[in-house]
Amino acid sequence: MSIKNFLTSRALLIQLAIALVITLIAIFGVLKWMDSTTNHGQEIPVPDLTKMSIKRAEQSLEKINLQYVILDTMDFNKSYPPYSVMQQDPLPKVTVKEHRKIYIKVNAGGYNDVKLPDLLQKTYRQAIPNLRAIGLIEGKKTYSPYLAKDVVLEMWQNGKKLKVGDMVKKASKIDFVLGDGKTGYNEPIDVEEDIDINAEDTETTND
């Protein structure tokens, strides 16, 4: 049989048709397999985990075949329960595929301790920004006799006198004892007036 007759023969056309069908079936099978392994079209909205405990967040995610990873423990925020979820990624309502990991950041169990800075002999106005910078709060002010006004003489908390370097809870209040600016104050004397008074006293004595 010549090549021309072979290329136009019915047997060749049938073989080509069979090969095409097999190829299409194979492609369809591969696509279905990819759909099943990548969960194509199976998207899950991420729940809002904010303020949930770790245990409750874990249970909520397990129900919908999602996982979680704790990224970090953040500074304590009193607006959130201790050890509860503060931040999450992806955000709530974002759609993801099954078994996706949700990354969360957790609130600390309480305020950390901070070291009391040296504010003694500084003015109250100078001391307050330094106090606030480390997360402490100014409490009540009392005054004690001292030459310089509003200078920090002592620091107290809950009836206990504090020393520089003491560890105190962040966000706690520090009470101050300040100088009243009155001790050591004397009325100034006019030197010329004093001389005149002494001169008058001398003249009176001579008379």
PDB file of C-alpha atoms in Angstrom:
ATOM      1  CA  MET A   1       0.000   0.000   0.000  1.00  0.00           C
ATOM      2  CA  SER A   2       1.336   3.391  -0.951  1.00  0.00           C
ATOM      3  CA  ILE A   3       1.868   6.096   1.657  1.00  0.00           C
ATOM      4  CA  LYS A   4      -0.885   8.186   0.100  1.00  0.00           C
ATOM      5  CA  ASN A   5      -3.382   5.374   0.360  1.00  0.00           C
ATOM      6  CA  PHE A   6      -2.283   4.673   3.943  1.00  0.00           C
ATOM      7  CA  LEU A   7      -2.747   8.295   5.031  1.00  0.00           C
ATOM      8  CA  THR A   8      -6.244   8.314   3.630  1.00  0.00           C
ATOM      9  CA  SER A   9      -7.215   4.853   4.816  1.00  0.00           C
ATOM     10  CA  ARG A  10     -10.080   4.215   7.219  1.00  0.00           C
ATOM     11  CA  ALA A  11      -7.846   2.259   9.597  1.00  0.00           C
ATOM     12  CA  LEU A  12      -5.596   5.284  10.172  1.00  0.00           C
ATOM     13  CA  LEU A  13      -8.552   7.560  10.794  1.00  0.00           C
ATOM     14  CA  ILE A  14      -9.964   5.133  13.371  1.00  0.00           C
ATOM     15  CA  GLN A  15      -6.592   4.919  15.153  1.00  0.00           C
ATOM     16  CA  LEU A  16      -6.301   8.699  15.228  1.00  0.00           C
ATOM     17  CA  ALA A  17      -9.812   8.997  16.614  1.00  0.00           C
ATOM     18  CA  ILE A  18      -9.032   6.452  19.325  1.00  0.00           C
ATOM     19  CA  ALA A  19      -5.803   8.266  20.223  1.00  0.00           C
ATOM     20  CA  LEU A  20      -7.664  11.575  20.441  1.00  0.00           C
ATOM     21  CA  VAL A  21     -10.308  10.079  22.736  1.00  0.00           C
ATOM     22  CA  ILE A  22      -7.632   8.563  24.975  1.00  0.00           C
ATOM     23  CA  THR A  23      -5.818  11.904  25.125  1.00  0.00           C
ATOM     24  CA  LEU A  24      -9.010  13.780  26.046  1.00  0.00           C
ATOM     25  CA  ILE A  25      -9.830  11.229  28.732  1.00  0.00           C
ATOM     26  CA  ALA A  26      -6.297  11.545  30.161  1.00  0.00           C
ATOM     27  CA  ILE A  27      -6.488  15.337  30.222  1.00  0.00           C
ATOM     28  CA  PHE A  28      -9.906  15.220  31.892  1.00  0.00           C
ATOM     29  CA  GLY A  29      -8.584  12.775  34.493  1.00  0.00           C
ATOM     30  CA  VAL A  30      -5.578  14.982  35.278  1.00  0.00           C
ATOM     31  CA  LEU A  31      -7.795  18.051  35.704  1.00  0.00           C
ATOM     32  CA  LYS A  32     -10.133  16.185  38.054  1.00  0.00           C
ATOM     33  CA  TRP A  33      -7.163  14.956  40.067  1.00  0.00           C
ATOM     34  CA  MET A  34      -5.785  18.487  40.349  1.00  0.00           C
ATOM     35  CA  ASP A  35      -9.195  19.770  41.419  1.00  0.00           C
ATOM     36  CA  SER A  36      -9.401  17.170  44.182  1.00  0.00           C
ATOM     37  CA  THR A  37      -5.865  17.695  45.486  1.00  0.00           C
ATOM     38  CA  THR A  38      -6.009  21.498  45.459  1.00  0.00           C
ATOM     39  CA  ASN A  39      -9.609  21.693  46.744  1.00  0.00           C
ATOM     40  CA  HIS A  40     -10.508  23.802  43.744  1.00  0.00           C
ATOM     41  CA  GLY A  41     -13.711  25.719  44.402  1.00  0.00           C
ATOM     42  CA  GLN A  42     -13.818  24.651  48.078  1.00  0.00           C
ATOM     43  CA  GLU A  43     -13.232  27.991  49.791  1.00  0.00           C
ATOM     44  CA  ILE A  44     -13.926  28.569  53.480  1.00  0.00           C
ATOM     45  CA  PRO A  45     -14.579  31.973  55.072  1.00  0.00           C
ATOM     46  CA  VAL A  46     -12.172  32.556  57.967  1.00  0.00           C
ATOM     47  CA  PRO A  47     -14.020  33.036  61.284  1.00  0.00           C
ATOM     48  CA  ASP A  48     -13.419  36.016  63.548  1.00  0.00           C
ATOM     49  CA  LEU A  49     -11.153  34.733  66.324  1.00  0.00           C
ATOM     50  CA  THR A  50     -10.765  38.072  68.109  1.00  0.00           C
ATOM     51  CA  LYS A  51     -10.936  37.816  71.920  1.00  0.00           C
ATOM     52  CA  MET A  52     -11.277  34.021  71.760  1.00  0.00           C
ATOM     53  CA  SER A  53      -9.137  31.873  74.041  1.00  0.00           C
ATOM     54  CA  ILE A  54      -6.566  29.672  72.302  1.00  0.00           C
ATOM     55  CA  LYS A  55      -8.616  26.553  73.059  1.00  0.00           C
ATOM     56  CA  ARG A  56     -11.816  28.030  71.697  1.00  0.00           C
ATOM     57  CA  ALA A  57     -10.068  29.337  68.567  1.00  0.00           C
ATOM     58  CA  GLU A  58      -8.556  25.904  67.966  1.00  0.00           C
ATOM     59  CA  GLN A  59     -11.968  24.228  68.245  1.00  0.00           C
ATOM     60  CA  SER A  60     -13.553  26.786  65.923  1.00  0.00           C
ATOM     61  CA  LEU A  61     -10.899  26.197  63.246  1.00  0.00           C
ATOM     62  CA  GLU A  62     -10.893  22.405  63.544  1.00  0.00           C
ATOM     63  CA  LYS A  63     -14.609  22.294  62.718  1.00  0.00           C
ATOM     64  CA  ILE A  64     -13.923  23.775  59.283  1.00  0.00           C
ATOM     65  CA  ASN A  65     -10.602  22.002  58.626  1.00  0.00           C
ATOM     66  CA  LEU A  66      -8.357  24.986  59.269  1.00  0.00           C
ATOM     67  CA  GLN A  67      -5.222  25.178  61.410  1.00  0.00           C
ATOM     68  CA  TYR A  68      -3.579  27.891  63.488  1.00  0.00           C
ATOM     69  CA  VAL A  69      -0.058  29.032  64.314  1.00  0.00           C
ATOM     70  CA  ILE A  70       0.786  31.402  67.206  1.00  0.00           C
ATOM     71  CA  LEU A  71       3.188  34.019  65.886  1.00  0.00           C
ATOM     72  CA  ASP A  72       3.772  36.142  68.980  1.00  0.00           C
ATOM     73  CA  THR A  73       2.562  37.195  72.433  1.00  0.00           C
ATOM     74  CA  MET A  74       1.817  40.919  72.467  1.00  0.00           C
ATOM     75  CA  ASP A  75       2.011  43.425  75.316  1.00  0.00           C
ATOM     76  CA  PHE A  76      -0.973  43.150  77.631  1.00  0.00           C
ATOM     77  CA  ASN A  77      -4.032  45.098  76.532  1.00  0.00           C
ATOM     78  CA  LYS A  78      -6.800  45.356  79.122  1.00  0.00           C
ATOM     79  CA  SER A  79      -9.407  45.577  76.327  1.00  0.00           C
ATOM     80  CA  TYR A  80      -8.771  41.881  75.563  1.00  0.00           C
ATOM     81  CA  PRO A  81      -9.038  38.889  77.916  1.00  0.00           C
ATOM     82  CA  PRO A  82      -5.670  37.463  79.025  1.00  0.00           C
ATOM     83  CA  TYR A  83      -4.227  34.954  76.534  1.00  0.00           C
ATOM     84  CA  SER A  84      -6.915  35.721  73.958  1.00  0.00           C
ATOM     85  CA  VAL A  85      -6.488  36.339  70.221  1.00  0.00           C
ATOM     86  CA  MET A  86      -5.666  39.969  69.405  1.00  0.00           C
ATOM     87  CA  GLN A  87      -4.735  39.756  65.720  1.00  0.00           C
ATOM     88  CA  GLN A  88      -5.132  37.187  62.951  1.00  0.00           C
ATOM     89  CA  ASP A  89      -3.990  36.669  59.373  1.00  0.00           C
ATOM     90  CA  PRO A  90      -5.935  36.143  57.119  1.00  0.00           C
ATOM     91  CA  LEU A  91      -8.566  38.530  58.435  1.00  0.00           C
ATOM     92  CA  PRO A  92     -12.126  37.419  59.240  1.00  0.00           C
ATOM     93  CA  LYS A  93     -14.392  36.588  56.276  1.00  0.00           C
ATOM     94  CA  VAL A  94     -11.470  36.140  53.873  1.00  0.00           C
ATOM     95  CA  THR A  95     -12.002  32.882  51.958  1.00  0.00           C
ATOM     96  CA  VAL A  96      -9.268  30.242  52.074  1.00  0.00           C
ATOM     97  CA  LYS A  97      -8.839  26.575  51.170  1.00  0.00           C
ATOM     98  CA  GLU A  98      -9.040  23.653  53.565  1.00  0.00           C
ATOM     99  CA  HIS A  99      -6.098  23.030  55.885  1.00  0.00           C
ATOM    100  CA  ARG A 100      -4.916  26.627  55.501  1.00  0.00           C
ATOM    101  CA  LYS A 101      -2.928  27.945  58.488  1.00  0.00           C
ATOM    102  CA  ILE A 102      -4.306  30.974  60.304  1.00  0.00           C
ATOM    103  CA  TYR A 103      -1.574  33.027  61.993  1.00  0.00           C
ATOM    104  CA  ILE A 104      -2.552  34.641  65.290  1.00  0.00           C
ATOM    105  CA  LYS A 105      -1.070  36.975  67.905  1.00  0.00           C
ATOM    106  CA  VAL A 106      -2.089  36.512  71.520  1.00  0.00           C
ATOM    107  CA  ASN A 107      -2.614  38.953  74.386  1.00  0.00           C
ATOM    108  CA  ALA A 108      -0.246  38.529  77.328  1.00  0.00           C
ATOM    109  CA  GLY A 109      -1.561  37.304  80.668  1.00  0.00           C
ATOM    110  CA  GLY A 110      -0.889  40.623  82.416  1.00  0.00           C
ATOM    111  CA  TYR A 111       1.264  43.735  82.484  1.00  0.00           C
ATOM    112  CA  ASN A 112       5.019  43.277  82.416  1.00  0.00           C
ATOM    113  CA  ASP A 113       7.332  44.734  85.030  1.00  0.00           C
ATOM    114  CA  VAL A 114       9.312  47.850  84.124  1.00  0.00           C
ATOM    115  CA  LYS A 115      12.266  49.438  85.903  1.00  0.00           C
ATOM    116  CA  LEU A 116      11.570  52.716  87.689  1.00  0.00           C
ATOM    117  CA  PRO A 117      13.742  55.435  86.126  1.00  0.00           C
ATOM    118  CA  ASP A 118      15.766  57.964  88.092  1.00  0.00           C
ATOM    119  CA  LEU A 119      13.447  60.976  88.329  1.00  0.00           C
ATOM    120  CA  LEU A 120      14.762  62.363  91.619  1.00  0.00           C
ATOM    121  CA  GLN A 121      15.838  66.017  91.605  1.00  0.00           C
ATOM    122  CA  LYS A 122      14.116  66.525  88.262  1.00  0.00           C
ATOM    123  CA  THR A 123      11.223  68.903  87.904  1.00  0.00           C
ATOM    124  CA  TYR A 124       7.769  67.387  87.740  1.00  0.00           C
ATOM    125  CA  ARG A 125       7.422  68.649  84.177  1.00  0.00           C
ATOM    126  CA  GLN A 126      10.633  66.851  83.178  1.00  0.00           C
ATOM    127  CA  ALA A 127       9.738  63.657  85.045  1.00  0.00           C
ATOM    128  CA  ILE A 128       6.284  63.019  83.571  1.00  0.00           C
ATOM    129  CA  PRO A 129       7.349  62.416  79.907  1.00  0.00           C
ATOM    130  CA  ASN A 130      10.013  59.949  81.108  1.00  0.00           C
ATOM    131  CA  LEU A 131       7.440  58.197  83.280  1.00  0.00           C
ATOM    132  CA  ARG A 132       4.907  57.886  80.468  1.00  0.00           C
ATOM    133  CA  ALA A 133       7.538  56.722  77.979  1.00  0.00           C
ATOM    134  CA  ILE A 134       7.898  53.404  79.848  1.00  0.00           C
ATOM    135  CA  GLY A 135       4.152  52.943  80.328  1.00  0.00           C
ATOM    136  CA  LEU A 136       3.688  54.290  83.863  1.00  0.00           C
ATOM    137  CA  ILE A 137       1.054  56.786  84.991  1.00  0.00           C
ATOM    138  CA  GLU A 138       1.420  59.773  87.292  1.00  0.00           C
ATOM    139  CA  GLY A 139      -0.587  59.530  90.508  1.00  0.00           C
ATOM    140  CA  LYS A 140      -1.254  62.068  93.224  1.00  0.00           C
ATOM    141  CA  LYS A 141       1.116  64.887  94.187  1.00  0.00           C
ATOM    142  CA  THR A 142       2.021  65.971  97.716  1.00  0.00           C
ATOM    143  CA  TYR A 143       4.412  68.714  98.760  1.00  0.00           C
ATOM    144  CA  SER A 144       7.231  68.811 101.273  1.00  0.00           C
ATOM    145  CA  PRO A 145       9.396  71.737 102.477  1.00  0.00           C
ATOM    146  CA  TYR A 146      12.236  72.187 100.034  1.00  0.00           C
ATOM    147  CA  LEU A 147      14.067  75.084  98.439  1.00  0.00           C
ATOM    148  CA  ALA A 148      13.262  74.227  94.803  1.00  0.00           C
ATOM    149  CA  LYS A 149       9.622  74.168  93.765  1.00  0.00           C
ATOM    150  CA  ASP A 150       8.126  71.095  91.956  1.00  0.00           C
ATOM    151  CA  VAL A 151      11.363  69.124  92.170  1.00  0.00           C
ATOM    152  CA  VAL A 152      10.845  65.381  92.677  1.00  0.00           C
ATOM    153  CA  LEU A 153      11.947  64.373  96.179  1.00  0.00           C
ATOM    154  CA  GLU A 154      10.330  60.933  96.566  1.00  0.00           C
ATOM    155  CA  MET A 155       8.293  58.376  94.601  1.00  0.00           C
ATOM    156  CA  TRP A 156       5.651  56.147  96.204  1.00  0.00           C
ATOM    157  CA  GLN A 157       3.253  53.363  95.233  1.00  0.00           C
ATOM    158  CA  ASN A 158       0.491  51.875  97.388  1.00  0.00           C
ATOM    159  CA  GLY A 159       2.004  53.339 100.538  1.00  0.00           C
ATOM    160  CA  LYS A 160       5.516  52.044  99.784  1.00  0.00           C
ATOM    161  CA  LYS A 161       8.433  54.359  99.118  1.00  0.00           C
ATOM    162  CA  LEU A 162      10.165  53.419  95.884  1.00  0.00           C
ATOM    163  CA  LYS A 163      13.830  53.450  94.985  1.00  0.00           C
ATOM    164  CA  VAL A 164      15.351  54.116  91.583  1.00  0.00           C
ATOM    165  CA  GLY A 165      15.546  50.817  89.706  1.00  0.00           C
ATOM    166  CA  ASP A 166      12.643  49.136  91.534  1.00  0.00           C
ATOM    167  CA  MET A 167      10.482  46.917  89.321  1.00  0.00           C
ATOM    168  CA  VAL A 168       6.844  48.011  89.065  1.00  0.00           C
ATOM    169  CA  LYS A 169       3.940  46.852  86.920  1.00  0.00           C
ATOM    170  CA  LYS A 170       3.460  48.665  83.636  1.00  0.00           C
ATOM    171  CA  ALA A 171       0.402  50.970  83.576  1.00  0.00           C
ATOM    172  CA  SER A 172       0.520  51.374  87.370  1.00  0.00           C
ATOM    173  CA  LYS A 173       0.383  54.768  89.095  1.00  0.00           C
ATOM    174  CA  ILE A 174       3.350  56.455  90.753  1.00  0.00           C
ATOM    175  CA  ASP A 175       2.764  59.086  93.447  1.00  0.00           C
ATOM    176  CA  PHE A 176       5.182  62.001  93.821  1.00  0.00           C
ATOM    177  CA  VAL A 177       6.456  64.075  96.723  1.00  0.00           C
ATOM    178  CA  LEU A 178       7.544  67.461  95.365  1.00  0.00           C
ATOM    179  CA  GLY A 179       9.374  70.427  96.810  1.00  0.00           C
ATOM    180  CA  ASP A 180       7.143  73.336  97.825  1.00  0.00           C
ATOM    181  CA  GLY A 181       9.750  76.012  97.043  1.00  0.00           C
ATOM    182  CA  LYS A 182       9.395  77.727 100.428  1.00  0.00           C
ATOM    183  CA  THR A 183      12.183  76.464 102.648  1.00  0.00           C
ATOM    184  CA  GLY A 184      15.258  78.740 102.800  1.00  0.00           C
ATOM    185  CA  TYR A 185      13.396  81.776 101.466  1.00  0.00           C
ATOM    186  CA  ASN A 186      14.341  85.096 103.108  1.00  0.00           C
ATOM    187  CA  GLU A 187      12.962  88.551 102.451  1.00  0.00           C
ATOM    188  CA  PRO A 188      15.627  90.510 100.533  1.00  0.00           C
ATOM    189  CA  ILE A 189      17.060  93.547 102.298  1.00  0.00           C
ATOM    190  CA  ASP A 190      17.731  96.824 100.500  1.00  0.00           C
ATOM    191  CA  VAL A 191      21.376  97.678 101.355  1.00  0.00           C
ATOM    192  CA  GLU A 192      20.983 101.446 100.819  1.00  0.00           C
ATOM    193  CA  GLU A 193      17.918 101.570 103.040  1.00  0.00           C
ATOM    194  CA  ASP A 194      19.812  99.672 105.754  1.00  0.00           C
ATOM    195  CA  ILE A 195      22.666 102.203 105.643  1.00  0.00           C
ATOM    196  CA  ASP A 196      20.225 105.105 105.980  1.00  0.00           C
ATOM    197  CA  ILE A 197      18.532 103.488 108.969  1.00  0.00           C
ATOM    198  CA  ASN A 198      21.887 102.923 110.706  1.00  0.00           C
ATOM    199  CA  ALA A 199      22.911 106.525 110.045  1.00  0.00           C
ATOM    200  CA  GLU A 200      19.699 107.837 111.622  1.00  0.00           C
ATOM    201  CA  ASP A 201      20.226 105.623 114.656  1.00  0.00           C
ATOM    202  CA  THR A 202      23.774 107.016 115.057  1.00  0.00           C
ATOM    203  CA  GLU A 203      22.624 110.654 114.884  1.00  0.00           C
ATOM    204  CA  THR A 204      19.912 110.013 117.454  1.00  0.00           C
ATOM    205  CA  THR A 205      22.461 108.477 119.826  1.00  0.00           C
ATOM    206  CA  ASN A 206      24.828 111.440 119.466  1.00  0.00           C
ATOM    207  CA  ASP A 207      22.080 113.896 120.264  1.00  0.00           C
TER     208      ASP A 207
END
